[in-house]
Amino acid sequence: MSSRTTMNVVRLLGVSALIVLMAAALNFIVDPLQLFRPAALFPAVYSQDSRLQNAGLIRSQDFDTLFMGTSLAIHFRQSDINRVLGVKSLKLAMPGSNSHEQGFVLAAGLARGARRVIWEVDDWIFHDAPDIDQNAYLPADLYRGNASGIAGYLLSGAMARESALILARSVPEVEPVVARLSPDELTKFPISRVDDINVLGADTNVPEAYNARLAMAAFAHITNPVRSRYLAEGCDTDAMVRNFERDAVALIAQHPDVQFDIYLPPYSILQWVAMRDASPATLGIVYDFTAYLARRLTAFSNVRLFDFRAVRDVTHDLGNYGDVIHHSPAVDLKVLSWLASGDHTVDRAAPEASLAQLKAQAEAYRVEGVER
Amino acid sequence: MLFNSYPFIFLFLPVALAGYFALGRLGNLAAVIWLALASLAFYSFSNWPFVALLLASIAFNYGIGWLLIERRLRDRTRLAVATVGIAGDLVVLGIFKYGGFLAANLNAVFSIRFTVDILLPVGISFYTFTQIAFLVDAFRGKVARYRLPHYALFVTYFPHLIAGPILHHRDMIPQFESAQAKRPDPHLILCGLIIFAIGLFKKTCLADGIQPMVSLAFGANTPSFDQAWIGALAYTFQLYFDFSGYSDMAIGISLMFGVFLPLNFNSPYQARNIIDFWRRWHMTLSQFLRDYLYVPLGGNRHGRILRYVNLMLTMALGGLWHGAAWTFVIWGVLHGAYLCINHAWNHFGPAVAPRFAPAANGAAFVLTFLSVVVAWVFFRADSLASAMYVLARMADPTQVTFGRVEMLDTGLILIYAAIAWFAPNTQAIMGYDHQNRSVGEALGAWRIRPALLYASAAVLAFGILGIQQHSEFIYFRF
């Protein structure tokens, strides 16, 4: 009884180990993130989960310029960036990302030899956030390429499922069946071209997704007294300055040979008016913080700071927006053209001039016809 | 350290087991000390700032217990000593767990700015309750003298230290004192492995798998009617598979050491009334609250009205035990109200004719489950306002999305529901009998069918393959 049971223990552990090793081997061979080699045996596939996908992109892609930001920078096409700015870019923007995440991912990209960074910066990314190793959404060890990260990748059952799907889809005879059984919603890697990661789909109706009605609805939503306290959430000057110094300034100072083109994006004027009306203390903190940011960044010779927040033609045309901050693809192209031409560059001698313009615009703007 | 992590599974557990059985050959005490030290190492791995607090708590309670058990004190002095002991435990728990909550409420009432910023020591609720039970029983004269290493192991025993089950000294310490448990028993190790595998699978594949859906109701977006229900149901099943998975893992690990832990879950979502639910959900907490709070308050001994009052008080405090927030208090009060209604219905409600019994049972099952889901909304929400908001969305069928994603999510929810409602639970599969210290008797009779063995191996493998970084158990916060 005892020796038979002991054998059963060994058998159970042995079979488990075998299954785990088979999954690891499958992940290693298919390598959905292209961590170990560029896609050759199987077609390259990509994920919308940029926190995960970026770890693979940084290793597998050829680039000289990094493009970073939040959801405001997520829909840019790499091909547009390359064409307008004459660079070989890698888009690393992550929706809802904070400065810890952005600084960490940029550092990983810079370690692979990038010479230029284009960085869309929102004030709120500098709110306090979990440390990078406590972040449940960003696989920090995978970026580091250490044993823990590689083990987590190879021993992942979810990744093994993706590997099996990629493997099955690579067989022409079964591809249609697999595609039908695993629609895009059920797969992590539904994209076949790197340029298509997180861009608006071809079927997106842009006028329907970006219009004044949506912008006004969002304004009414965030200024509703029930929710307006969220405007102030996490907004603390000391914390923002501390995180800015740690995640942005330190990174810039460590890479004096890298050109940083940093821009403050063109939110709709409603964003500022919302804070003015529903949370004036928050508006004061944001003004003070961005004044500090402008003074600090313009002191670096390897930084060009752009401030698009007071570009009236864009920010006052509410048809450009899907809510109070997210702008349309047409504005994406304008941003690229301004970056190329140097328009709206912050003057090192007067770093707060554009902020003064913004303050005047926000003060003067009147909102009518808000439906709650 | 998490049970669902590579360092625990591939390093800590094998080393702890090997050391335990190797030292078990030298004698009982050496193995107990090893296991206590291993437990402290386990705790200090991610909670090292609180190791001193844990040790101080053990020393304090052991000292108070020694006075109550060993010294022949007069009744008044015994009462004073026991009061000091229990009050000491509650004060420490109060400071670390409720200090911030109290300050926030004082600030709200008196418009002051008093800040208390104290980190919550992981497991403090569990090891405090465990030791309060010990002191109460010592005061009642129901405790024999325990040696310090055995007592320390009883408190720190790593399978239960972080999130239970809440252990009872009379159940555990005799097992630690037993020499038999120090010899490796392949049958217990095999059964422990299988139970651990089931728990790991529940956590990493089921609970973590459904977690993203929870944000449909409790995330930043405005949920529609169907999204709010999907989110609330997803949390209902996430919490069950997370906590029962943890409890299974604890039982399985402990079994490998030859120690039987009490059951914590018995298919709670199959309950047909709330009284039944609380006999099946977090059973060791229910037993603790019954024996050390509800009964001392008077229980049902002073008439129906006082019984309801005692129930409400017990459940409100049980809610507060889970966390220092009004959402937990409301959750507890809600369950207290459910229990009162249930008891009142049992007393005053009409008897059901036999031919209507199946329909009545079905209705009772549905009503119980929905009541539990509604209460979980308070348990999960960040604030009372958020909870009310989610409940309002759940009650507003005019806003429906039900796109492709929602359809897929609903399909997944139904699979989880089927498992929770119809699948046999771990103890049923394994024949785990805590009272009689037996497990897997039927498996032995079958001589472990190969199919069962390979299925268990697959479950263990999938459990390991499902491990994600940073996936804590929900009950670690309590």
Short mmCIF file of N, CA and C in Angstrom, two decimals, chain B residues 140-244:
data_model
loop_
_atom_site.label_atom_id
_atom_site.label_comp_id
_atom_site.label_asym_id
_atom_site.label_seq_id
_atom_site.Cartn_x
_atom_site.Cartn_y
_atom_site.Cartn_z
N ARG B 140 -12.38 29.77 30.96
CA ARG B 140 -13.46 28.84 31.29
C ARG B 140 -12.93 27.52 31.85
N GLY B 141 -11.60 27.39 31.91
CA GLY B 141 -11.03 26.16 32.44
C GLY B 141 -11.09 25.00 31.47
N LYS B 142 -11.15 25.30 30.20
CA LYS B 142 -11.28 24.23 29.19
C LYS B 142 -9.98 23.96 28.45
N VAL B 143 -8.87 24.48 28.99
CA VAL B 143 -7.60 24.33 28.27
C VAL B 143 -6.58 23.65 29.18
N ALA B 144 -5.94 22.61 28.64
CA ALA B 144 -4.82 22.02 29.35
C ALA B 144 -3.57 22.84 29.04
N ARG B 145 -2.50 22.60 29.78
CA ARG B 145 -1.30 23.40 29.55
C ARG B 145 -0.63 22.99 28.24
N TYR B 146 -0.29 23.99 27.44
CA TYR B 146 0.42 23.73 26.19
C TYR B 146 1.85 24.21 26.32
N ARG B 147 2.75 23.52 25.64
CA ARG B 147 4.15 24.00 25.63
C ARG B 147 4.26 25.14 24.63
N LEU B 148 5.21 26.02 24.91
CA LEU B 148 5.33 27.24 24.08
C LEU B 148 5.55 26.93 22.59
N PRO B 149 6.44 25.99 22.23
CA PRO B 149 6.62 25.74 20.78
C PRO B 149 5.33 25.29 20.11
N HIS B 150 4.55 24.45 20.81
CA HIS B 150 3.31 23.98 20.22
C HIS B 150 2.31 25.14 20.09
N TYR B 151 2.28 25.98 21.13
CA TYR B 151 1.36 27.13 21.06
C TYR B 151 1.79 28.08 19.93
N ALA B 152 3.11 28.33 19.86
CA ALA B 152 3.61 29.24 18.81
C ALA B 152 3.28 28.68 17.43
N LEU B 153 3.42 27.37 17.28
CA LEU B 153 3.09 26.77 15.98
C LEU B 153 1.59 26.86 15.70
N PHE B 154 0.79 26.68 16.74
CA PHE B 154 -0.66 26.79 16.58
C PHE B 154 -1.04 28.17 16.01
N VAL B 155 -0.36 29.22 16.49
CA VAL B 155 -0.70 30.57 16.01
C VAL B 155 -0.09 30.83 14.63
N THR B 156 1.16 30.39 14.45
CA THR B 156 1.88 30.81 13.23
C THR B 156 1.73 29.82 12.07
N TYR B 157 1.20 28.66 12.32
CA TYR B 157 1.16 27.57 11.33
C TYR B 157 0.84 28.12 9.93
N PHE B 158 1.81 28.05 9.05
CA PHE B 158 1.71 28.85 7.81
C PHE B 158 0.53 28.52 6.89
N PRO B 159 0.04 27.26 6.87
CA PRO B 159 -1.10 27.05 5.96
C PRO B 159 -2.32 27.91 6.30
N HIS B 160 -2.45 28.31 7.57
CA HIS B 160 -3.65 29.09 7.92
C HIS B 160 -3.34 30.53 8.33
N LEU B 161 -2.07 30.87 8.50
CA LEU B 161 -1.72 32.13 9.17
C LEU B 161 -2.29 33.37 8.50
N ILE B 162 -2.27 33.40 7.19
CA ILE B 162 -2.61 34.64 6.49
C ILE B 162 -4.12 34.84 6.36
N ALA B 163 -4.83 33.77 6.03
CA ALA B 163 -6.26 33.95 5.76
C ALA B 163 -7.11 32.78 6.24
N GLY B 164 -6.68 32.16 7.31
CA GLY B 164 -7.49 31.11 7.90
C GLY B 164 -7.29 29.77 7.23
N PRO B 165 -8.09 28.76 7.51
CA PRO B 165 -9.26 28.78 8.39
C PRO B 165 -8.89 29.20 9.83
N ILE B 166 -9.88 29.73 10.54
CA ILE B 166 -9.65 30.10 11.94
C ILE B 166 -9.59 28.80 12.75
N LEU B 167 -8.43 28.59 13.37
CA LEU B 167 -8.21 27.30 14.03
C LEU B 167 -8.61 27.35 15.49
N HIS B 168 -8.90 26.18 16.03
CA HIS B 168 -9.20 26.08 17.45
C HIS B 168 -8.08 25.28 18.11
N HIS B 169 -7.62 25.80 19.24
CA HIS B 169 -6.47 25.16 19.90
C HIS B 169 -6.73 23.70 20.25
N ARG B 170 -7.98 23.39 20.66
CA ARG B 170 -8.28 22.00 21.05
C ARG B 170 -8.23 21.05 19.86
N ASP B 171 -8.42 21.60 18.70
CA ASP B 171 -8.37 20.79 17.49
C ASP B 171 -6.93 20.62 17.01
N MET B 172 -6.15 21.70 17.12
CA MET B 172 -4.85 21.71 16.47
C MET B 172 -3.71 21.22 17.34
N ILE B 173 -3.64 21.70 18.58
CA ILE B 173 -2.43 21.42 19.37
C ILE B 173 -2.25 19.91 19.63
N PRO B 174 -3.31 19.16 19.91
CA PRO B 174 -3.10 17.71 20.03
C PRO B 174 -2.49 17.10 18.76
N GLN B 175 -2.83 17.64 17.61
CA GLN B 175 -2.24 17.12 16.36
C GLN B 175 -0.76 17.46 16.29
N PHE B 176 -0.41 18.67 16.75
CA PHE B 176 1.02 19.03 16.75
C PHE B 176 1.79 18.18 17.76
N GLU B 177 1.11 17.77 18.82
CA GLU B 177 1.78 16.97 19.85
C GLU B 177 1.92 15.51 19.43
N SER B 178 1.16 15.11 18.44
CA SER B 178 1.17 13.71 18.03
C SER B 178 2.48 13.36 17.30
N ALA B 179 3.07 12.25 17.72
CA ALA B 179 4.32 11.82 17.06
C ALA B 179 4.04 11.23 15.69
N GLN B 180 2.84 10.72 15.52
CA GLN B 180 2.49 10.04 14.27
C GLN B 180 2.60 10.99 13.06
N ALA B 181 2.20 12.26 13.30
CA ALA B 181 2.19 13.22 12.20
C ALA B 181 3.59 13.59 11.73
N LYS B 182 4.60 13.18 12.48
CA LYS B 182 5.98 13.57 12.11
C LYS B 182 6.61 12.56 11.15
N ARG B 183 5.88 11.49 10.88
CA ARG B 183 6.38 10.51 9.91
C ARG B 183 5.65 10.71 8.58
N PRO B 184 6.40 10.74 7.48
CA PRO B 184 5.71 10.98 6.20
C PRO B 184 4.73 9.86 5.88
N ASP B 185 3.53 10.25 5.55
CA ASP B 185 2.49 9.27 5.20
C ASP B 185 2.15 9.49 3.73
N PRO B 186 2.59 8.57 2.86
CA PRO B 186 2.38 8.79 1.40
C PRO B 186 0.91 9.00 1.04
N HIS B 187 0.04 8.34 1.77
CA HIS B 187 -1.40 8.50 1.46
C HIS B 187 -1.84 9.93 1.75
N LEU B 188 -1.44 10.46 2.91
CA LEU B 188 -1.83 11.84 3.23
C LEU B 188 -1.15 12.83 2.28
N ILE B 189 0.09 12.52 1.92
CA ILE B 189 0.80 13.42 0.99
C ILE B 189 0.10 13.42 -0.37
N LEU B 190 -0.29 12.24 -0.84
CA LEU B 190 -0.98 12.16 -2.12
C LEU B 190 -2.32 12.91 -2.07
N CYS B 191 -3.09 12.64 -1.01
CA CYS B 191 -4.39 13.32 -0.90
C CYS B 191 -4.20 14.82 -0.73
N GLY B 192 -3.18 15.20 0.06
CA GLY B 192 -2.89 16.62 0.25
C GLY B 192 -2.53 17.28 -1.07
N LEU B 193 -1.74 16.58 -1.87
CA LEU B 193 -1.35 17.12 -3.19
C LEU B 193 -2.57 17.34 -4.07
N ILE B 194 -3.46 16.36 -4.06
CA ILE B 194 -4.65 16.48 -4.93
C ILE B 194 -5.53 17.64 -4.45
N ILE B 195 -5.72 17.75 -3.13
CA ILE B 195 -6.55 18.85 -2.61
C ILE B 195 -5.88 20.20 -2.91
N PHE B 196 -4.57 20.24 -2.73
CA PHE B 196 -3.83 21.46 -3.07
C PHE B 196 -4.01 21.80 -4.55
N ALA B 197 -3.93 20.77 -5.40
CA ALA B 197 -4.08 21.00 -6.84
C ALA B 197 -5.45 21.57 -7.17
N ILE B 198 -6.48 21.03 -6.53
CA ILE B 198 -7.84 21.54 -6.78
C ILE B 198 -7.93 23.00 -6.35
N GLY B 199 -7.37 23.30 -5.18
CA GLY B 199 -7.40 24.68 -4.68
C GLY B 199 -6.63 25.64 -5.59
N LEU B 200 -5.46 25.17 -6.04
CA LEU B 200 -4.65 26.01 -6.92
C LEU B 200 -5.40 26.28 -8.23
N PHE B 201 -6.04 25.24 -8.75
CA PHE B 201 -6.81 25.39 -9.99
C PHE B 201 -7.96 26.39 -9.78
N LYS B 202 -8.64 26.26 -8.64
CA LYS B 202 -9.74 27.20 -8.35
C LYS B 202 -9.23 28.64 -8.34
N LYS B 203 -8.08 28.82 -7.73
CA LYS B 203 -7.55 30.19 -7.62
C LYS B 203 -7.04 30.71 -8.97
N THR B 204 -6.11 29.98 -9.57
CA THR B 204 -5.41 30.56 -10.72
C THR B 204 -6.21 30.47 -12.02
N CYS B 205 -7.02 29.42 -12.15
CA CYS B 205 -7.76 29.27 -13.40
C CYS B 205 -9.18 29.83 -13.31
N LEU B 206 -9.85 29.61 -12.17
CA LEU B 206 -11.24 30.06 -12.08
C LEU B 206 -11.33 31.49 -11.53
N ALA B 207 -10.82 31.71 -10.32
CA ALA B 207 -10.98 33.05 -9.70
C ALA B 207 -10.25 34.12 -10.51
N ASP B 208 -8.99 33.87 -10.84
CA ASP B 208 -8.23 34.87 -11.60
C ASP B 208 -8.79 35.02 -13.02
N GLY B 209 -9.38 33.95 -13.53
CA GLY B 209 -9.92 34.00 -14.89
C GLY B 209 -11.13 34.90 -15.00
N ILE B 210 -11.93 34.95 -13.96
CA ILE B 210 -13.17 35.73 -14.04
C ILE B 210 -12.95 37.17 -13.54
N GLN B 211 -11.82 37.40 -12.92
CA GLN B 211 -11.56 38.71 -12.29
C GLN B 211 -11.76 39.90 -13.22
N PRO B 212 -11.29 39.85 -14.49
CA PRO B 212 -11.46 41.04 -15.34
C PRO B 212 -12.92 41.46 -15.53
N MET B 213 -13.84 40.50 -15.44
CA MET B 213 -15.26 40.84 -15.65
C MET B 213 -15.82 41.69 -14.51
N VAL B 214 -15.21 41.59 -13.35
CA VAL B 214 -15.72 42.31 -12.18
C VAL B 214 -15.72 43.82 -12.44
N SER B 215 -14.71 44.27 -13.19
CA SER B 215 -14.61 45.71 -13.41
C SER B 215 -15.74 46.25 -14.29
N LEU B 216 -16.47 45.35 -14.94
CA LEU B 216 -17.62 45.83 -15.71
C LEU B 216 -18.60 46.59 -14.81
N ALA B 217 -18.76 46.10 -13.58
CA ALA B 217 -19.68 46.77 -12.65
C ALA B 217 -18.94 47.74 -11.75
N PHE B 218 -17.72 47.37 -11.33
CA PHE B 218 -17.05 48.16 -10.29
C PHE B 218 -15.90 48.99 -10.84
N GLY B 219 -15.77 49.08 -12.16
CA GLY B 219 -14.70 49.88 -12.75
C GLY B 219 -15.11 51.34 -12.91
N ALA B 220 -14.34 52.05 -13.73
CA ALA B 220 -14.57 53.48 -13.87
C ALA B 220 -15.75 53.80 -14.78
N ASN B 221 -16.10 52.85 -15.65
CA ASN B 221 -17.15 53.15 -16.62
C ASN B 221 -18.54 53.08 -16.00
N THR B 222 -19.49 53.66 -16.69
CA THR B 222 -20.88 53.56 -16.25
C THR B 222 -21.46 52.26 -16.78
N PRO B 223 -21.80 51.32 -15.89
CA PRO B 223 -22.28 50.03 -16.40
C PRO B 223 -23.74 50.09 -16.83
N SER B 224 -24.07 49.31 -17.84
CA SER B 224 -25.47 49.15 -18.20
C SER B 224 -26.07 48.09 -17.28
N PHE B 225 -27.36 47.82 -17.45
CA PHE B 225 -28.05 46.82 -16.63
C PHE B 225 -27.35 45.46 -16.68
N ASP B 226 -27.09 44.98 -17.89
CA ASP B 226 -26.48 43.66 -18.02
C ASP B 226 -25.03 43.65 -17.54
N GLN B 227 -24.30 44.74 -17.81
CA GLN B 227 -22.91 44.80 -17.35
C GLN B 227 -22.84 44.81 -15.83
N ALA B 228 -23.76 45.53 -15.19
CA ALA B 228 -23.77 45.57 -13.73
C ALA B 228 -24.02 44.17 -13.15
N TRP B 229 -24.95 43.45 -13.77
CA TRP B 229 -25.22 42.09 -13.29
C TRP B 229 -24.05 41.16 -13.56
N ILE B 230 -23.45 41.29 -14.74
CA ILE B 230 -22.29 40.44 -15.05
C ILE B 230 -21.17 40.70 -14.04
N GLY B 231 -20.92 41.99 -13.75
CA GLY B 231 -19.86 42.34 -12.80
C GLY B 231 -20.16 41.81 -11.41
N ALA B 232 -21.40 41.98 -10.95
CA ALA B 232 -21.76 41.53 -9.60
C ALA B 232 -21.70 40.01 -9.50
N LEU B 233 -22.18 39.32 -10.54
CA LEU B 233 -22.12 37.85 -10.51
C LEU B 233 -20.67 37.36 -10.63
N ALA B 234 -19.89 38.07 -11.45
CA ALA B 234 -18.48 37.69 -11.59
C ALA B 234 -17.78 37.79 -10.24
N TYR B 235 -18.06 38.87 -9.49
CA TYR B 235 -17.44 39.00 -8.17
C TYR B 235 -17.93 37.91 -7.22
N THR B 236 -19.21 37.58 -7.33
CA THR B 236 -19.78 36.52 -6.48
C THR B 236 -19.00 35.23 -6.66
N PHE B 237 -18.71 34.88 -7.91
CA PHE B 237 -18.00 33.63 -8.15
C PHE B 237 -16.49 33.79 -7.92
N GLN B 238 -15.96 34.96 -8.24
CA GLN B 238 -14.53 35.18 -8.00
C GLN B 238 -14.20 35.00 -6.52
N LEU B 239 -15.00 35.62 -5.68
CA LEU B 239 -14.74 35.56 -4.24
C LEU B 239 -14.83 34.12 -3.75
N TYR B 240 -15.83 33.40 -4.21
CA TYR B 240 -15.98 32.00 -3.77
C TYR B 240 -14.79 31.15 -4.21
N PHE B 241 -14.44 31.23 -5.49
CA PHE B 241 -13.35 30.37 -5.95
C PHE B 241 -12.00 30.82 -5.40
N ASP B 242 -11.86 32.11 -5.16
CA ASP B 242 -10.62 32.62 -4.59
C ASP B 242 -10.45 32.11 -3.15
N PHE B 243 -11.47 32.32 -2.34
CA PHE B 243 -11.34 32.00 -0.92
C PHE B 243 -11.43 30.49 -0.67
N SER B 244 -12.33 29.82 -1.38
CA SER B 244 -12.41 28.37 -1.17
C SER B 244 -11.18 27.71 -1.78
#
